[in-house]
Amino acid sequence: MTQHNETGAAAKRMLQVMVPSALLLWAFVAMGTSGKMASSLDGRYSSSGHVVLKDGTSVRISQSLVFNKGRFYSMTRNAPAIVEASGRLETDLLGRTSLVIEQGEVHGLDAEAQLDEELVFNLFYGSHTGTRITLEQIGSCLYGVETRQVYCSDDHPHRG
């Protein structure tokens, strides 16, 4: 019985050392990846064009996104509506970058607006506190997976 107690005590001490060490290592890795990605994206991104709705009509759209020291500020203009949002930029341990909405608001959207459900969903999704929008980098452009928005760096050679 003494051997069993000694083995249990050794395992308990080992866990007491390993768990805090693992958490500390995870924190260092998370801080390192977030800061590196955040600073590499700093700058202005935008896009503009037309979105074709289900009924075949098109709506003019313009989007602006600014990154500054791990924060983002965005504005999307869809014909009658404007969406403003801001929040933080996060990068997970696998290198995936997300916008995390902390504040957002939709302006100018009324009941008579002729927008289809998918476009209205994207407007509201991008303005709700706590929403995450995963970004995929494609050259100097960023693609918002959940909202299907594309933002290109303002110094992109094919802009204009």
Coordinates of C-alpha atoms in Angstrom, one line a residue:
M1 CA 0.0 0.0 0.0
T2 CA 2.9 2.3 0.6
Q3 CA 4.2 1.8 -2.9
H4 CA 0.7 2.8 -4.3
N5 CA 0.6 6.0 -2.2
E6 CA 4.1 7.0 -3.4
T7 CA 3.1 6.4 -7.1
G8 CA 0.0 8.5 -6.6
A9 CA 1.8 11.3 -4.9
A10 CA 4.5 11.4 -7.7
A11 CA 1.8 11.5 -10.4
K12 CA 0.0 14.3 -8.6
R13 CA 3.2 16.4 -8.3
M14 CA 4.0 15.7 -12.0
L15 CA 0.5 17.0 -13.0
Q16 CA 1.0 20.1 -10.8
V17 CA 4.1 21.0 -12.8
M18 CA 3.0 19.9 -16.3
V19 CA -0.4 21.7 -16.4
P20 CA 0.9 25.2 -15.6
S21 CA 3.8 24.7 -17.9
A22 CA 1.6 23.6 -20.8
L23 CA -0.7 26.7 -20.2
L24 CA 2.3 29.0 -20.1
L25 CA 3.7 27.6 -23.3
W26 CA 0.3 27.9 -25.0
A27 CA 0.0 31.6 -23.9
F28 CA 3.5 32.4 -25.3
V29 CA 2.7 30.8 -28.6
A30 CA -0.7 32.5 -28.9
M31 CA 0.7 35.9 -28.1
G32 CA 3.5 35.4 -30.6
T33 CA 1.3 34.4 -33.5
S34 CA -1.3 37.1 -32.8
G35 CA 1.1 40.0 -32.7
K36 CA 3.1 38.9 -35.8
M37 CA 0.0 38.5 -38.0
A38 CA -1.7 41.7 -36.7
S39 CA 1.3 43.9 -37.6
S40 CA 1.7 42.3 -41.0
L41 CA -1.8 43.2 -42.0
D42 CA -1.7 46.8 -40.8
G43 CA -3.0 49.2 -43.5
R44 CA -6.1 49.8 -45.6
Y45 CA -8.1 47.3 -47.7
S46 CA -11.1 47.9 -49.8
S47 CA -13.3 46.8 -52.7
S48 CA -16.2 48.0 -54.7
G49 CA -18.5 46.7 -57.4
H50 CA -21.9 45.3 -57.9
V51 CA -23.7 42.3 -56.3
V52 CA -26.2 40.5 -58.4
L53 CA -29.3 39.6 -56.4
K54 CA -31.5 36.4 -56.8
D55 CA -34.0 38.4 -58.9
G56 CA -31.3 39.5 -61.4
T57 CA -31.0 43.1 -60.2
S58 CA -27.7 44.5 -59.1
V59 CA -26.8 46.6 -56.1
R60 CA -23.7 48.8 -55.9
I61 CA -21.4 47.9 -53.0
S62 CA -18.3 49.3 -51.5
Q63 CA -16.3 48.0 -48.5
S64 CA -13.4 49.5 -46.5
L65 CA -11.3 47.8 -43.8
V66 CA -8.5 49.3 -41.8
F67 CA -6.1 47.3 -39.6
N68 CA -4.1 49.1 -36.9
K69 CA -2.1 47.4 -34.2
G70 CA -4.3 44.3 -33.8
R71 CA -7.6 46.3 -34.2
F72 CA -9.9 46.7 -37.2
Y73 CA -12.4 49.2 -38.3
S74 CA -14.8 48.5 -41.2
M75 CA -17.5 50.1 -43.3
T76 CA -19.7 48.4 -45.9
R77 CA -22.1 50.4 -48.1
N78 CA -24.8 48.3 -49.8
A79 CA -27.2 50.7 -51.7
P80 CA -29.5 51.9 -48.9
A81 CA -27.6 50.5 -46.0
I82 CA -24.3 51.2 -44.3
V83 CA -22.7 48.8 -41.8
E84 CA -20.0 50.0 -39.4
A85 CA -18.1 47.6 -37.3
S86 CA -14.9 47.5 -35.2
G87 CA -13.1 45.0 -33.0
R88 CA -10.0 43.0 -32.7
L89 CA -7.9 40.8 -34.9
E90 CA -7.1 37.3 -33.6
T91 CA -4.9 34.6 -34.9
D92 CA -5.2 31.0 -33.6
L93 CA -2.4 28.5 -33.1
L94 CA -2.9 27.2 -36.7
G95 CA -2.4 30.6 -38.2
R96 CA -6.0 31.3 -39.1
T97 CA -6.9 35.0 -38.7
S98 CA -10.3 36.2 -37.6
L99 CA -12.1 39.5 -37.2
V100 CA -13.9 39.5 -33.8
I101 CA -16.7 42.1 -33.8
E102 CA -16.9 44.2 -30.7
Q103 CA -19.2 46.9 -31.9
G104 CA -21.3 47.1 -35.0
E105 CA -24.4 49.0 -36.3
V106 CA -26.5 48.9 -39.4
H107 CA -27.8 52.3 -40.7
G108 CA -30.4 53.1 -43.3
L109 CA -32.0 49.7 -43.8
D110 CA -35.8 50.0 -43.9
A111 CA -38.6 47.5 -44.5
E112 CA -39.1 48.6 -48.1
A113 CA -35.5 47.9 -49.1
Q114 CA -35.3 45.6 -52.1
L115 CA -32.5 43.3 -50.8
D116 CA -32.4 39.6 -50.8
E117 CA -32.1 37.5 -47.7
E118 CA -28.5 36.5 -48.2
L119 CA -27.4 40.2 -48.5
V120 CA -29.4 41.2 -45.4
F121 CA -27.9 38.2 -43.5
N122 CA -24.4 39.4 -44.3
L123 CA -25.2 42.9 -43.2
F124 CA -26.5 41.9 -39.8
Y125 CA -23.9 39.1 -39.4
G126 CA -21.1 41.5 -39.8
S127 CA -22.5 43.9 -37.2
H128 CA -23.3 41.6 -34.2
T129 CA -21.0 41.7 -31.1
G130 CA -19.0 38.5 -30.8
T131 CA -19.3 37.5 -34.4
R132 CA -16.1 36.0 -36.0
I133 CA -15.2 36.4 -39.6
T134 CA -12.4 34.1 -40.8
L135 CA -10.0 35.7 -43.2
E136 CA -8.1 33.9 -45.9
Q137 CA -5.2 35.6 -47.5
I138 CA -5.2 35.5 -51.3
G139 CA -2.1 37.4 -52.5
S140 CA -2.5 40.9 -51.2
C141 CA -6.3 40.5 -50.8
L142 CA -8.3 39.1 -47.9
Y143 CA -11.5 36.9 -48.2
G144 CA -14.0 36.9 -45.4
V145 CA -15.3 33.3 -45.5
E146 CA -18.6 33.8 -43.6
T147 CA -19.6 37.0 -45.3
R148 CA -18.1 36.3 -48.8
Q149 CA -16.4 39.7 -48.8
V150 CA -13.2 40.5 -50.6
Y151 CA -10.8 43.2 -49.5
C152 CA -7.7 44.1 -51.4
S153 CA -4.8 46.2 -50.1
D154 CA -5.1 49.8 -51.3
D155 CA -1.6 49.5 -52.9
H156 CA -2.6 46.3 -54.8
P157 CA -1.3 46.7 -58.4
H158 CA -4.6 45.7 -60.1
R159 CA -6.8 48.2 -58.3
G160 CA -8.5 51.0 -60.1

